Amino acid sequence: MGNGAKAQQKRERNAAKQGATAKSQIKTNQAAMNIICQTCRQTFLLTTRPPALEEHAQNKHGKTAAECFPNAGK
């Protein structure tokens, strides 16, 4: 038995121990999109920092972050 076969057997054993495979975070990320621009309705993650929101408001709409995101940070 070569090293390749041993490695494959070990992968199979480890996969059986772990049970499920890696999970996707897509649903979790979609649920965390709760900052919404009131002008264009674009969603942002809860963890988006104020400078990024300000940049969006200035570049896309020529407004302040407070005008586009009245509920951000609350």
mmCIF file with all atom_site columns, C-alpha atoms in Angstrom, residues 3 5 15 20 23 25 27-28 43 53 55-57 60-61 70 73:
data_model
loop_
_atom_site.group_PDB
_atom_site.id
_atom_site.type_symbol
_atom_site.label_atom_id
_atom_site.label_alt_id
_atom_site.label_comp_id
_atom_site.label_asym_id
_atom_site.label_entity_id
_atom_site.label_seq_id
_atom_site.pdbx_PDB_ins_code
_atom_site.Cartn_x
_atom_site.Cartn_y
_atom_site.Cartn_z
_atom_site.occupancy
_atom_site.B_iso_or_equiv
_atom_site.pdbx_formal_charge
_atom_site.auth_seq_id
_atom_site.auth_comp_id
_atom_site.auth_asym_id
_atom_site.auth_atom_id
_atom_site.pdbx_PDB_model_num
ATOM 1  C CA . ASN A 1 3  ? 1.381   6.649  0.652  1.00 0.00 ? 3  ASN A CA 1
ATOM 2  C CA . ALA A 1 5  ? -3.698  5.085  -0.518 1.00 0.00 ? 5  ALA A CA 1
ATOM 3  C CA . ALA A 1 15 ? -14.634 12.954 6.781  1.00 0.00 ? 15 ALA A CA 1
ATOM 4  C CA . ALA A 1 20 ? -21.337 17.222 7.740  1.00 0.00 ? 20 ALA A CA 1
ATOM 5  C CA . LYS A 1 23 ? -21.690 25.051 5.605  1.00 0.00 ? 23 LYS A CA 1
ATOM 6  C CA . GLN A 1 25 ? -22.730 31.480 5.074  1.00 0.00 ? 25 GLN A CA 1
ATOM 7  C CA . LYS A 1 27 ? -28.138 32.760 4.332  1.00 0.00 ? 27 LYS A CA 1
ATOM 8  C CA . THR A 1 28 ? -26.473 34.220 7.421  1.00 0.00 ? 28 THR A CA 1
ATOM 9  C CA . THR A 1 43 ? -28.439 46.777 1.503  1.00 0.00 ? 43 THR A CA 1
ATOM 10 C CA . LEU A 1 53 ? -21.815 54.494 4.279  1.00 0.00 ? 53 LEU A CA 1
ATOM 11 C CA . GLU A 1 55 ? -18.763 57.226 0.780  1.00 0.00 ? 55 GLU A CA 1
ATOM 12 C CA . HIS A 1 56 ? -21.815 55.517 -0.735 1.00 0.00 ? 56 HIS A CA 1
ATOM 13 C CA . ALA A 1 57 ? -24.050 58.495 0.030  1.00 0.00 ? 57 ALA A CA 1
ATOM 14 C CA . LYS A 1 60 ? -23.939 57.647 -5.548 1.00 0.00 ? 60 LYS A CA 1
ATOM 15 C CA . HIS A 1 61 ? -26.380 60.325 -4.434 1.00 0.00 ? 61 HIS A CA 1
ATOM 16 C CA . PRO A 1 70 ? -31.384 57.609 8.981  1.00 0.00 ? 70 PRO A CA 1
ATOM 17 C CA . GLY A 1 73 ? -26.063 53.029 14.067 1.00 0.00 ? 73 GLY A CA 1
#
